[in-house]
Coordinates of C-alpha atoms and ligand atoms in Angstrom, one line a residue:
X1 CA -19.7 -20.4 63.7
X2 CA -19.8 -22.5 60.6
X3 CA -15.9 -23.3 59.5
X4 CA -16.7 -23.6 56.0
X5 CA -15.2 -27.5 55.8
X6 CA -18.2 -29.6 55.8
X7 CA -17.3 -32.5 53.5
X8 CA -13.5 -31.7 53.4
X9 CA -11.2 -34.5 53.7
X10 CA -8.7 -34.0 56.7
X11 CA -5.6 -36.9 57.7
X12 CA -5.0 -36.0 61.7
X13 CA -1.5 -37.9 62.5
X14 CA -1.1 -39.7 66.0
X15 CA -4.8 -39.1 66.9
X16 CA -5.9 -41.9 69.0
X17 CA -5.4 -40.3 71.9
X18 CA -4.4 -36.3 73.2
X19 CA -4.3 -33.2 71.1
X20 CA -4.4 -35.6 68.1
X21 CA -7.8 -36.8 69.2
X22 CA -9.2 -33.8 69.9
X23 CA -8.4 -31.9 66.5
X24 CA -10.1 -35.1 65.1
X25 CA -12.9 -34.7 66.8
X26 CA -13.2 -31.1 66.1
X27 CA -12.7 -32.0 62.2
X28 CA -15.7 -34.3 62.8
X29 CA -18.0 -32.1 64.3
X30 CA -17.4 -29.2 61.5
X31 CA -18.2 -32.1 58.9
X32 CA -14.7 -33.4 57.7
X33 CA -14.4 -37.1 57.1
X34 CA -11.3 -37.7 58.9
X35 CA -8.3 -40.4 59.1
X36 CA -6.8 -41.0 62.6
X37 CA -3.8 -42.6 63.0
X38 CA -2.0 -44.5 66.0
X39 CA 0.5 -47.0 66.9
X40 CA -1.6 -49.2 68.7
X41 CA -4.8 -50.9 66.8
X42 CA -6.9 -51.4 69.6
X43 CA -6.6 -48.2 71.0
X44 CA -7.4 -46.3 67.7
X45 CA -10.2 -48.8 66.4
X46 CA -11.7 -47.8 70.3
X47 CA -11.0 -44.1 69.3
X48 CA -12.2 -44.3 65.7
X49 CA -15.5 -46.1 66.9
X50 CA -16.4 -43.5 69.5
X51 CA -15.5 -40.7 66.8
X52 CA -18.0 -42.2 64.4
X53 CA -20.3 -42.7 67.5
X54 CA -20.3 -39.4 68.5
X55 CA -19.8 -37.0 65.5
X56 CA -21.6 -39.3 62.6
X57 CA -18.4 -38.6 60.4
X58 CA -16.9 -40.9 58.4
X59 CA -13.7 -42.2 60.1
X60 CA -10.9 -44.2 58.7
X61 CA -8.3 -45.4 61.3
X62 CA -4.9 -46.4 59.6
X63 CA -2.7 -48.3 62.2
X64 CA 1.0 -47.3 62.5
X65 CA 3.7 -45.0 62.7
X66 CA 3.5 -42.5 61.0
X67 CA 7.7 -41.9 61.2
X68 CA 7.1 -44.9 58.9
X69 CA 6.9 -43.7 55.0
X70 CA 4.6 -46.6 54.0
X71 CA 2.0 -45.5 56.8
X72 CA 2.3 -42.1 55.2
X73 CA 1.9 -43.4 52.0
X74 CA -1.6 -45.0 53.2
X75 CA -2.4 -42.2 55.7
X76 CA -3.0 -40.0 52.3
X77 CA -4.3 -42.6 50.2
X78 CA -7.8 -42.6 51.4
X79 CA -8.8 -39.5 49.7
X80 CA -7.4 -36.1 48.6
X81 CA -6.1 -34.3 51.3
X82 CA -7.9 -31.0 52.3
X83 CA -6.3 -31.3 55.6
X84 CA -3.6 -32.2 57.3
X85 CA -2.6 -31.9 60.9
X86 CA 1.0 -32.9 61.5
X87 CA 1.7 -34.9 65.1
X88 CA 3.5 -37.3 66.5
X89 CA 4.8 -37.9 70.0
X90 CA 7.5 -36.1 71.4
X91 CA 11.0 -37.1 72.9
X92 CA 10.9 -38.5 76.6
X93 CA 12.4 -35.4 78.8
X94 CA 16.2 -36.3 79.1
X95 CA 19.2 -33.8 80.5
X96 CA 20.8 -33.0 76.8
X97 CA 24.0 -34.4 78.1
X98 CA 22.5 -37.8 78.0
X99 CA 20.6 -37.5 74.6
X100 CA 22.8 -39.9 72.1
X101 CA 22.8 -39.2 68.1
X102 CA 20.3 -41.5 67.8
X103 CA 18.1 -40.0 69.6
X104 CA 19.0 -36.6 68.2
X105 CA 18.0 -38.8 65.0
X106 CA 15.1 -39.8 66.1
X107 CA 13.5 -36.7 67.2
X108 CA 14.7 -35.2 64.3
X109 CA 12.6 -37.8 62.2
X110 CA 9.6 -38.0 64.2
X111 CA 9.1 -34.1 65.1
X112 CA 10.4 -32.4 61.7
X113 CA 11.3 -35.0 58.7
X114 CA 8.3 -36.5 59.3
X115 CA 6.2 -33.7 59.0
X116 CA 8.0 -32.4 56.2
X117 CA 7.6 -35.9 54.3
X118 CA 3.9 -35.7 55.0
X119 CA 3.9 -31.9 53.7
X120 CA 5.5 -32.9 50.4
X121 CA 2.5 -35.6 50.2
X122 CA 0.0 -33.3 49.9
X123 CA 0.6 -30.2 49.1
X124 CA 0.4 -30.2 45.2
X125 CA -2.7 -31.7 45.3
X126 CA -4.1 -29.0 47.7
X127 CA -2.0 -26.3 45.9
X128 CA -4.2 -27.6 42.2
X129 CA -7.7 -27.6 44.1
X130 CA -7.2 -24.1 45.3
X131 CA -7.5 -25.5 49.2
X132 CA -5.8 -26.6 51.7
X133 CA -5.1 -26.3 55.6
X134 CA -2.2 -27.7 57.4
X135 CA -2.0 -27.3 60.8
X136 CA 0.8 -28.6 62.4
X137 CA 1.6 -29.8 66.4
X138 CA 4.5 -28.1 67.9
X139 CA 5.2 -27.3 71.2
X140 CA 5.7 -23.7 73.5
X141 CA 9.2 -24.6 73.6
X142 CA 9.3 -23.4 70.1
X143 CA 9.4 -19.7 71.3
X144 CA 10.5 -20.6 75.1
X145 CA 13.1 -22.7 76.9
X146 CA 12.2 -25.8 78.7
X147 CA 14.6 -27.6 80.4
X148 CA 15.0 -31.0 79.5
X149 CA 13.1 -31.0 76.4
X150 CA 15.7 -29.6 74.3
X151 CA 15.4 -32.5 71.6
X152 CA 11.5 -31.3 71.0
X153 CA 12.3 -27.7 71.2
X154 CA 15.1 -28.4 68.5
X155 CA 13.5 -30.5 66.1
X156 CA 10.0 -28.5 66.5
X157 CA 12.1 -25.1 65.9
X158 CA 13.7 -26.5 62.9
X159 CA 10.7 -27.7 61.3
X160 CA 8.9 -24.3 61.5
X161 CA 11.8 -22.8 60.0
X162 CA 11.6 -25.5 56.9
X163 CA 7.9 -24.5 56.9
X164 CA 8.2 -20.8 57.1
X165 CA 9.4 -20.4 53.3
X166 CA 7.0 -23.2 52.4
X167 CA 4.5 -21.0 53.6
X168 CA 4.8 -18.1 51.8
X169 CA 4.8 -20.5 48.3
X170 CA 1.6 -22.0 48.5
X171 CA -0.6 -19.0 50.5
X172 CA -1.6 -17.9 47.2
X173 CA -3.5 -20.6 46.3
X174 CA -5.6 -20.9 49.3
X175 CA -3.1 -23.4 51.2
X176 CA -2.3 -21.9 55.0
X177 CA 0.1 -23.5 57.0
X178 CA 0.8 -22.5 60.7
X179 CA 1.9 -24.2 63.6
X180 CA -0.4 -24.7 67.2
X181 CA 2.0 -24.6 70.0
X182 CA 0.8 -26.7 73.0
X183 CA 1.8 -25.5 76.9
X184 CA 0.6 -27.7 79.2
X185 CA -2.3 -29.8 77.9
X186 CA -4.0 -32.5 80.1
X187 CA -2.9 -35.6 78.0
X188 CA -1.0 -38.6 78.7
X189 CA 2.1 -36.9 77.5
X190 CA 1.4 -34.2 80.3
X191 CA 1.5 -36.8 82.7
X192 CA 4.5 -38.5 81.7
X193 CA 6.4 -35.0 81.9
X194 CA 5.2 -34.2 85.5
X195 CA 6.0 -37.8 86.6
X196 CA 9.4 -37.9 84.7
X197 CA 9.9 -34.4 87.0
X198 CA 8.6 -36.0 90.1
X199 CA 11.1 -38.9 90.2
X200 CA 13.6 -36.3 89.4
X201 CA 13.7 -34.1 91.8
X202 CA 11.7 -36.0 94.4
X203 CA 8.5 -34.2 95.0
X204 CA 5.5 -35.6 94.7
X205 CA 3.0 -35.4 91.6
X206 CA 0.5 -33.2 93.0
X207 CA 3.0 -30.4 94.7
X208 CA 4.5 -30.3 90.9
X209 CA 0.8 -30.2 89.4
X210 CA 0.2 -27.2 92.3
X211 CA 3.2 -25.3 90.9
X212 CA 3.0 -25.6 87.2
X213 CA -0.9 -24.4 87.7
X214 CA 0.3 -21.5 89.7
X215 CA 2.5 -20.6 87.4
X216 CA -0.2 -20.4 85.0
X217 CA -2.2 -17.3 84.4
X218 CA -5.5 -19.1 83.8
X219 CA -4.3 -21.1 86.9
X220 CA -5.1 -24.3 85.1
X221 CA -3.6 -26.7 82.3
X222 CA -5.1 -26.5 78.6
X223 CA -8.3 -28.9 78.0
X224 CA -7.6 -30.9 74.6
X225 CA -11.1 -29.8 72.9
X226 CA -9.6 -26.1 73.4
X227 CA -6.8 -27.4 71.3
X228 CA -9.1 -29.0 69.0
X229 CA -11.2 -26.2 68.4
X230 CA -8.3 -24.1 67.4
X231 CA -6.9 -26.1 64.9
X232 CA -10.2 -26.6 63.5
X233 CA -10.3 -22.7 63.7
X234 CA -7.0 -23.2 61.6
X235 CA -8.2 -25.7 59.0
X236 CA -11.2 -24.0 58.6
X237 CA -12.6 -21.5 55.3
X238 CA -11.8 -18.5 57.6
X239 CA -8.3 -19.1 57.8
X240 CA -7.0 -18.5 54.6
X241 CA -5.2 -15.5 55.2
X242 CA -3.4 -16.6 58.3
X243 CA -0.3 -17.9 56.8
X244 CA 3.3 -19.4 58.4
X245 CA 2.1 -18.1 61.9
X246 CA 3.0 -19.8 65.7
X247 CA 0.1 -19.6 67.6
X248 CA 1.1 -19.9 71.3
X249 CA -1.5 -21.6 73.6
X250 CA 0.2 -22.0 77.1
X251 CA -3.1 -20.2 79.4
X252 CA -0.5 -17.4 79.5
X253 CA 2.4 -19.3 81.2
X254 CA 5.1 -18.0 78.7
X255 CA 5.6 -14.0 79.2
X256 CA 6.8 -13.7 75.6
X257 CA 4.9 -10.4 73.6
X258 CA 5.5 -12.2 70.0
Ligands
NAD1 P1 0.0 -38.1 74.0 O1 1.3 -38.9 74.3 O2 -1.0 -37.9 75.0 O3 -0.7 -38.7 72.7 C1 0.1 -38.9 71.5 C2 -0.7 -39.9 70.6 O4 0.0 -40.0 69.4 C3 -0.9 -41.3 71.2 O5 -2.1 -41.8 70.7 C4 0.3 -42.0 70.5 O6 0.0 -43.4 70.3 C5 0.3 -41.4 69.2 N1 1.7 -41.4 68.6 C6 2.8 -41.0 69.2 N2 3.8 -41.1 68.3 C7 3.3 -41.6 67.2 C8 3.9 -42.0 65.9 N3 5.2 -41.8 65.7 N4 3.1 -42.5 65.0 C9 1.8 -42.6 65.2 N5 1.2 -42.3 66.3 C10 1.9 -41.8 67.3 O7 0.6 -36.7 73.5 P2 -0.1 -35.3 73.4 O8 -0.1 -34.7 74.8 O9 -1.4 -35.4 72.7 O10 0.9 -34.5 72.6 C11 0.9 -34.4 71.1 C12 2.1 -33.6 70.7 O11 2.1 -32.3 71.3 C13 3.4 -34.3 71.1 O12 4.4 -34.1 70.1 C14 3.8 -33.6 72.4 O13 5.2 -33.7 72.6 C15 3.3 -32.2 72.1 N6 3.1 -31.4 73.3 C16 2.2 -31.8 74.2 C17 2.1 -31.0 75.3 C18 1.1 -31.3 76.4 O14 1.0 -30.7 77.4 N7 0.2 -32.3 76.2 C19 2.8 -29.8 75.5 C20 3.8 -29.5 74.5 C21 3.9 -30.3 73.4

C-alpha cells in the first residue's frame, strides 16, 4: 500500500532505539525525511547512519532529551512538521508506595507535558498546511492495570485525556491525532520490566518470559516493525478520518472489548 507521505517531513522523539526506531524506520521506508532523537550521541549517530543506509531517506539525528524545551525547540526546527510521533521512556516499575513527588514530577513531564509541549510546537503549522499526523506512544496500561507501573499508566492516561479535546479541534483540517498503545514489545524497555520482575519475586527471566507469552493470545511478544508499520499506518494519507482514537496492540493479552 502506498501511505500517501512520500516527501513529508516527520520528527520521531526517543528513536534511537525500540518503538521509536522502528516508527522511524517505517517513516523512512514510505518516503518521509525524518529526525530521530536520543539521549546518547553515539548510539543515535549509529541509528541515524543505518537509517540512511537502509531506507535512502534523509535523516537528521538531534541529540538530547527531549523533556528538555531547547531540544524541542531544535527537534522541530529542521523543517515543518508533517509528523510527529510523541515518545519518550517510561518510569522504571516501582511499588506506588515508594514513588516520591519527584518522580510523580518526572513522569508527569516526560510521559504527558512533554508531549503536550511538543503538540503545541507543531500543530498550527500543520493545522495552516491542511496536514498533519501525530501519533503518539502510550502504553496498554492506558486502558488496563499493570501493577507497578502506575506512574506510566497515570501520566499516559492523563495525556490522552489533554489530547482528546485537542483532537476534535484540529480533525477538520486534516490533522489526526491518536495514541498507539504498546503491550509487550521486544525492546530494551521490555527487558528491563521482566528483569525488574525477576529480582522481585525471584524467578528466573525465562520462567517470567514463559508466562507473559502464555498469557498472550498470539503466544508471543510484539516485534517493533509491527509497531512501526502501524504508526506509519497512522501518519499516513489514509488516516485522516481516524481522529482522538487508542489503538490497543497487546497480541490480545488485555480482554478489554473497547
Ligand atoms: P526503550 O527503552 O527500548 O527505548 C527508548 C528509547 O528512547 C531509547 O533510545 C532511549 O535512549 C530514548 N529515550 C528515552 N527517554 C528519552 C528522553 N527523555 N529523551 C530522548 N530520548 C529518550 O523503550 P521502548 O520499549 O521503545 O518504549 C518506548 C515507549 O513505549 C516507552 O515510553 C515505554 O514505556 C512504552 N512502552 C513500551 C512497552 C514495551 O513492551 N516495549 C510496553 C508499554 C509501553
Amino acid at each position: 500500500m502506498d501511505l500517501g507521505i512520500a516527501g513529508r517531513h516527520a520528527v520521531v522523539c526517543a528513536s534511537s532505539r525500540g518503538l521509536g526506531r522502528a516508527c522511524a524506520t517505517a517513516l523512512a521506508k514510505a518516503g518521509c525525511s525524518v529526525v530521530v532523537n536520543g539521549r546518547d550521541e553515539a548510539t543515535l549517530e549509529k541509528t541515524a547512519a543505518e537509517l540512511r543506509a537502509s531506507t535512502g531517506a534523509t535523516i537528521t539525528a538531534i541529540a538530547g532529551d527531549v523533556t528538555d524545551p531547547a531540544v524541542r525547540e531544535a527537534l522541530v526546527a529542521v523543517a515543518p512538521v508533517d509528523i510527529l510521533v510523541n515518545n519518550a521512556g517510561g518510569p522504571p516499575p516501582r511499588d506506588f508506595r515508594d514513588v516520591s513527588h519527584a518522580d510523580l514530577i518526572k513522569g508527569v513531564e516526560a510521559n504527558m507535558a512533554t508531549p503536550i509541549a511538543l503538540v503545541q510546537l507543531v500543530i498550527d503549522g500543520m493545522v495552516e498546511r491542511g496536514f498533519g499526523r501525530i501519533v503518539n506512544i502510550t502504553s496498554a496500561s492506558v486502558v488496563t492495570g499493570i501493577e507497578k507501573l502506575d506512574l506510566s499508566s497515570g501520566a499516559r492516561a492523563g495525556l490522552t485525556g489533554f489530547l482528546s479535546g485537542v483532537a476534535r479541534q484540529v480533525a477538520g483540517s486534516n490533522v489526526a491525532i491518536n495514541n498507539l498503545l504498546p503491550g509487550s514489545f521486544d525492546t530494551d524497555r521490555q527487558d528491563a520490566i521482566i528483569a525488574a520482575a525477576a529480582e522481585r519475586t525471584g524467578r528466573s527471566v525465562a520462567e517470567i518470559e514463559a508466562a507473559r507469552d502464555a498469557a498472550t493470545p498470539t503466544g508471543r511478544i510484539g516485534r517493533p516493525d509491527e509497531f512501526g508499520a502501524a504508526c506509519a499506518f497512522l501518519a499516513s494519507a489514509h488516516a485522516g478520518f481516524i481522529i482522538g482514537q487508542n489503538i490497543l496492540m497487546d497480541g490480545g493479552q488485555s480482554r478489554t472489548n473497547f
